[in-house]
Amino acid sequence: MIDINEVGATAFVIAAIRSMEKDHARPLFSDPYADWFVFERARAMAQQLDAAFPPSSTMVRFRTKYFSRFVQRGIEDGARQVVLMGGGLDMRAHLLATPGVTFFEVDQKAVLEYKRGVLGRHGIDMPPSVLGNYLEVDVPDGLAEAGFDLGAPTLIVWEGNTMYLPTESIMPFLNRLGDAISTFRIAFDHFALDLANREEIPPEDLDRLEGVEAAMGASFPTGFADLSVFERETRLRVAESGTFAGLAEEFGEGEMVAAYPEDWRETLKLYGYCVLETG
């Protein structure tokens, strides 16, 4: 059995935030599976995070809604494969299951084996998976071995990853995907700051970012103030981008965000989303 300590606390806290969504007056999404991955310590950590710095849990809520919508819209537009890249305890393969669409997962062995065990106890199978660090394994080859069609229209969800990665690893990784997969769209979240050069970040923004790090108990080495870098260094183009704060009205949470202190609202503006596509 895989020890939960091998999975990482963040994955369980994110699951707890998703689990708590049903307690909101106007839930943004429904994830009945999230409870399967939540234990009391993780729930307490999520509640403490929300009480200490509400923008942190708001970021998770908004991004969960956004990435699910990305998948739903992509399937409506003809995508027939969805890859959950580094998705941890993400259950979209079951939440958004659609006839004719195959979901795949790519993540660390400990994470997926733990998840497989939990799902197995509830009588549910895992989608086809590639077990390994996606920066270290041949992801396209592994997906192909799992039944993935390298030529079929594909969506890739890369949620909650870029800010933790070494900056120099990201473009080569995207280029490896682009070299092997004919047609895909990849959506990810990011901090809209050049975190590799913190001395050049305005002090007020740096203070806000460090507040998020303290609340999350994490350190973020990577961010992107200028998304055109992806078009210069890969063969992908930016198809969509924005900040999660900008989605508040659309998600029916405009009043909540407007009631935040100015500093909290400005913090949300530092957290963005981006969709890159081939072609």
Coordinates of C-alpha atoms in Angstrom, one line a residue:
M1 CA 0.0 0.0 0.0
I2 CA 1.2 3.5 -0.8
D3 CA 1.7 5.8 2.2
I4 CA -0.3 9.0 1.9
N5 CA 2.9 10.8 2.9
E6 CA 4.4 9.9 -0.5
V7 CA 1.6 11.7 -2.2
G8 CA 2.1 15.1 -0.7
A9 CA 0.0 17.3 1.6
T10 CA -1.0 19.8 -1.1
A11 CA -3.0 17.2 -3.1
F12 CA -5.1 16.4 -0.1
V13 CA -5.7 20.0 0.8
I14 CA -6.8 20.7 -2.8
A15 CA -9.2 17.7 -2.5
A16 CA -10.5 19.1 0.8
I17 CA -11.2 22.5 -0.8
R18 CA -13.1 20.7 -3.6
S19 CA -15.0 18.6 -1.1
M20 CA -16.0 21.8 0.8
E21 CA -17.5 23.3 -2.4
K22 CA -20.9 21.8 -1.6
D23 CA -21.1 23.9 1.6
H24 CA -21.1 27.2 -0.4
A25 CA -24.4 28.9 -1.0
R26 CA -23.8 28.9 -4.7
P27 CA -21.4 26.0 -5.5
L28 CA -19.2 26.5 -8.6
F29 CA -18.9 22.8 -9.3
S30 CA -19.8 19.4 -7.9
D31 CA -17.2 16.8 -7.0
P32 CA -18.7 14.0 -4.9
Y33 CA -15.5 12.0 -5.3
A34 CA -13.4 14.5 -3.4
D35 CA -14.6 13.2 0.0
W36 CA -12.8 9.9 -0.8
F37 CA -9.4 11.6 -0.5
V38 CA -10.1 13.8 2.5
F39 CA -9.1 13.1 6.1
E40 CA -9.5 15.3 9.1
R41 CA -6.1 16.9 9.1
A42 CA -6.4 17.8 5.4
R43 CA -9.9 19.3 6.0
A44 CA -8.6 21.3 9.0
M45 CA -5.7 22.6 6.9
A46 CA -8.1 23.7 4.1
Q47 CA -10.3 25.4 6.6
Q48 CA -7.4 27.2 8.2
L49 CA -6.1 28.3 4.8
D50 CA -9.5 29.7 3.9
A51 CA -9.8 31.5 7.2
A52 CA -6.3 32.9 7.1
F53 CA -6.2 34.0 3.5
P54 CA -9.5 33.5 1.5
P55 CA -7.9 34.3 -1.9
S56 CA -6.0 31.1 -1.7
S57 CA -9.0 28.9 -1.6
T58 CA -10.8 31.2 -4.1
M59 CA -7.9 30.5 -6.5
V60 CA -8.5 26.8 -6.2
R61 CA -12.3 27.1 -6.6
F62 CA -12.0 29.3 -9.7
R63 CA -9.4 27.3 -11.4
T64 CA -11.4 24.0 -10.8
K65 CA -14.4 25.6 -12.5
Y66 CA -12.3 27.0 -15.3
F67 CA -10.4 23.8 -16.2
S68 CA -13.6 21.7 -16.1
R69 CA -15.2 24.2 -18.5
F70 CA -12.1 23.9 -20.7
V71 CA -12.6 20.2 -21.0
Q72 CA -16.3 20.4 -21.5
R73 CA -16.0 23.0 -24.3
G74 CA -13.1 21.2 -25.9
I75 CA -15.1 18.0 -26.1
E76 CA -18.0 19.9 -27.6
D77 CA -15.6 21.2 -30.2
G78 CA -14.5 17.7 -31.2
A79 CA -11.7 16.6 -28.8
R80 CA -11.6 12.9 -28.4
Q81 CA -8.8 12.5 -25.8
V82 CA -8.1 14.3 -22.5
V83 CA -4.9 14.0 -20.7
L84 CA -4.7 15.0 -17.0
M85 CA -1.1 16.0 -16.6
G86 CA 0.2 16.0 -13.0
G87 CA -3.4 16.1 -11.9
G88 CA -2.9 14.5 -8.5
L89 CA -6.3 13.5 -7.1
D90 CA -8.3 15.1 -9.9
M91 CA -11.4 13.0 -10.8
R92 CA -12.4 14.7 -14.0
A93 CA -11.9 11.4 -15.9
H94 CA -15.1 10.3 -14.1
L95 CA -16.8 13.6 -13.5
L96 CA -16.7 14.5 -17.2
A97 CA -16.8 11.1 -18.8
T98 CA -18.3 11.3 -22.2
P99 CA -19.0 8.5 -24.8
G100 CA -16.3 8.5 -27.4
V101 CA -13.8 10.4 -25.3
T102 CA -10.9 8.7 -23.6
F103 CA -9.2 10.2 -20.6
F104 CA -5.6 9.5 -19.6
E105 CA -3.6 10.4 -16.5
V106 CA 0.1 11.2 -16.1
D107 CA 1.6 11.5 -12.7
Q108 CA 4.1 10.2 -10.2
K109 CA 3.9 6.5 -9.5
A110 CA 3.1 7.0 -5.8
V111 CA 0.2 9.4 -6.5
L112 CA -1.5 7.2 -9.1
E113 CA -1.0 4.0 -7.2
Y114 CA -2.5 5.6 -4.1
K115 CA -5.4 6.9 -6.2
R116 CA -5.8 3.5 -7.8
G117 CA -6.2 1.9 -4.4
V118 CA -8.8 4.4 -3.3
L119 CA -10.8 4.0 -6.5
G120 CA -10.5 0.2 -6.3
R121 CA -12.1 0.2 -2.8
H122 CA -15.1 2.0 -4.4
G123 CA -15.3 -0.4 -7.3
I124 CA -14.0 2.2 -9.9
D125 CA -11.2 1.7 -12.4
M126 CA -8.5 4.2 -13.2
P127 CA -8.2 5.6 -16.7
P128 CA -5.2 4.5 -18.8
S129 CA -2.2 6.0 -17.1
V130 CA 1.5 6.8 -17.4
L131 CA 3.2 6.4 -14.0
G132 CA 6.2 8.7 -13.7
N133 CA 7.5 12.2 -13.5
Y134 CA 6.4 13.8 -16.7
L135 CA 9.7 15.8 -17.0
E136 CA 11.7 12.6 -16.8
V137 CA 9.7 10.0 -18.8
D138 CA 8.7 9.9 -22.5
V139 CA 5.1 11.1 -22.1
P140 CA 4.0 10.7 -25.7
D141 CA 5.5 7.2 -25.9
G142 CA 3.9 6.2 -22.6
L143 CA 0.6 7.5 -23.6
A144 CA 0.8 5.7 -26.9
E145 CA 1.5 2.4 -25.1
A146 CA -1.6 3.1 -23.0
G147 CA -3.8 3.4 -26.2
F148 CA -3.4 7.2 -26.9
D149 CA -3.8 8.2 -30.5
L150 CA -1.0 10.7 -31.3
G151 CA -2.9 12.1 -34.2
A152 CA -6.3 12.6 -32.6
P153 CA -7.6 16.0 -31.3
T154 CA -6.5 16.2 -27.7
L155 CA -7.0 18.4 -24.6
I156 CA -4.3 18.5 -21.9
V157 CA -5.2 19.8 -18.4
W158 CA -2.0 21.0 -16.6
E159 CA -3.5 22.3 -13.4
G160 CA -1.5 23.5 -10.4
N161 CA 1.9 22.6 -11.8
T162 CA 3.8 25.3 -13.6
M163 CA 4.5 27.4 -10.4
Y164 CA 6.4 24.4 -8.8
L165 CA 8.6 23.6 -11.8
P166 CA 12.1 24.7 -12.7
T167 CA 11.7 27.5 -15.2
E168 CA 14.2 25.9 -17.6
S169 CA 12.2 22.6 -17.8
I170 CA 8.9 24.0 -19.1
M171 CA 9.7 24.9 -22.7
P172 CA 11.6 21.7 -23.5
F173 CA 8.7 19.7 -22.0
L174 CA 6.1 21.6 -24.2
N175 CA 8.3 21.0 -27.3
R176 CA 8.5 17.3 -26.6
L177 CA 4.7 17.2 -26.6
G178 CA 4.5 19.4 -29.7
D179 CA 7.0 17.1 -31.6
A180 CA 4.9 14.0 -31.0
I181 CA 1.2 15.0 -30.7
S182 CA -0.3 16.4 -33.9
T183 CA -3.2 18.5 -32.5
F184 CA -3.7 19.5 -29.0
R185 CA -4.7 22.3 -26.6
I186 CA -3.0 22.6 -23.2
A187 CA -4.5 24.7 -20.4
F188 CA -2.5 25.7 -17.4
D189 CA -2.5 28.2 -14.5
H190 CA 0.4 30.4 -13.6
F191 CA 1.5 33.4 -11.6
A192 CA 1.7 36.5 -13.7
L193 CA 5.1 37.5 -12.3
D194 CA 8.7 36.6 -13.3
L195 CA 9.4 34.7 -10.1
A196 CA 12.9 33.8 -11.3
N197 CA 13.8 37.5 -10.9
R198 CA 12.1 38.5 -7.7
E199 CA 14.3 41.5 -7.3
E200 CA 12.6 43.1 -10.3
I201 CA 9.0 42.5 -9.0
P202 CA 7.3 45.6 -7.5
P203 CA 7.5 45.3 -3.7
E204 CA 3.7 45.3 -3.3
D205 CA 3.2 42.5 -5.7
L206 CA 6.1 40.5 -4.1
D207 CA 4.5 40.9 -0.7
R208 CA 1.2 39.6 -2.1
L209 CA 2.9 36.6 -3.7
E210 CA 4.9 35.8 -0.6
G211 CA 1.6 36.0 1.3
V212 CA 0.2 33.2 -0.9
E213 CA 3.3 31.2 -0.4
A214 CA 3.0 31.5 3.3
A215 CA -0.7 30.6 3.3
M216 CA 0.0 27.5 1.0
G217 CA 3.1 26.5 2.8
A218 CA 4.9 26.4 -0.5
S219 CA 7.6 28.2 -2.6
F220 CA 7.0 29.0 -6.2
P221 CA 10.0 29.3 -8.4
T222 CA 8.3 30.0 -11.7
G223 CA 5.8 32.5 -13.1
F224 CA 5.2 34.2 -16.5
A225 CA 4.6 37.9 -16.7
D226 CA 4.7 37.8 -20.6
L227 CA 3.0 34.8 -22.2
S228 CA 4.5 35.6 -25.6
V229 CA 7.5 33.7 -24.4
F230 CA 5.6 30.5 -25.3
E231 CA 5.2 31.6 -28.9
R232 CA 8.9 32.5 -29.1
E233 CA 10.2 29.3 -27.6
T234 CA 7.7 26.7 -28.7
R235 CA 5.7 26.0 -31.8
L236 CA 2.5 26.6 -29.9
R237 CA 0.4 29.8 -29.9
V238 CA -1.6 31.5 -27.1
A239 CA -5.2 30.8 -27.8
E240 CA -6.7 32.1 -24.5
S241 CA -5.5 33.9 -21.4
G242 CA -6.6 36.0 -18.5
T243 CA -6.7 36.3 -14.7
F244 CA -8.9 34.3 -12.4
A245 CA -10.1 37.5 -10.9
G246 CA -11.5 38.4 -14.3
L247 CA -13.7 35.4 -14.1
A248 CA -15.4 36.4 -10.9
E249 CA -18.5 38.0 -12.5
E250 CA -18.9 35.2 -15.0
F251 CA -18.7 32.6 -12.2
G252 CA -21.3 34.5 -10.2
E253 CA -18.8 35.5 -7.5
G254 CA -18.4 39.1 -8.4
E255 CA -19.9 40.4 -5.2
M256 CA -17.8 38.2 -3.1
V257 CA -14.5 39.3 -4.8
A258 CA -15.6 43.0 -4.8
A259 CA -16.1 42.7 -1.0
Y260 CA -12.5 41.6 -0.5
P261 CA -10.0 44.2 0.7
E262 CA -8.1 45.8 -2.2
D263 CA -4.9 43.9 -1.4
W264 CA -6.8 40.5 -1.7
R265 CA -8.3 41.6 -5.0
E266 CA -4.9 42.6 -6.4
T267 CA -3.5 39.2 -5.2
L268 CA -6.2 37.4 -7.3
K269 CA -5.1 39.4 -10.4
L270 CA -1.6 37.9 -10.1
Y271 CA -3.0 34.4 -10.8
G272 CA -3.8 33.7 -14.4
Y273 CA -4.7 31.0 -16.9
C274 CA -3.4 30.3 -20.4
V275 CA -4.4 27.9 -23.2
L276 CA -1.8 27.0 -25.8
E277 CA -2.6 25.2 -29.0
T278 CA -0.9 23.7 -32.0
G279 CA -1.3 24.9 -35.6

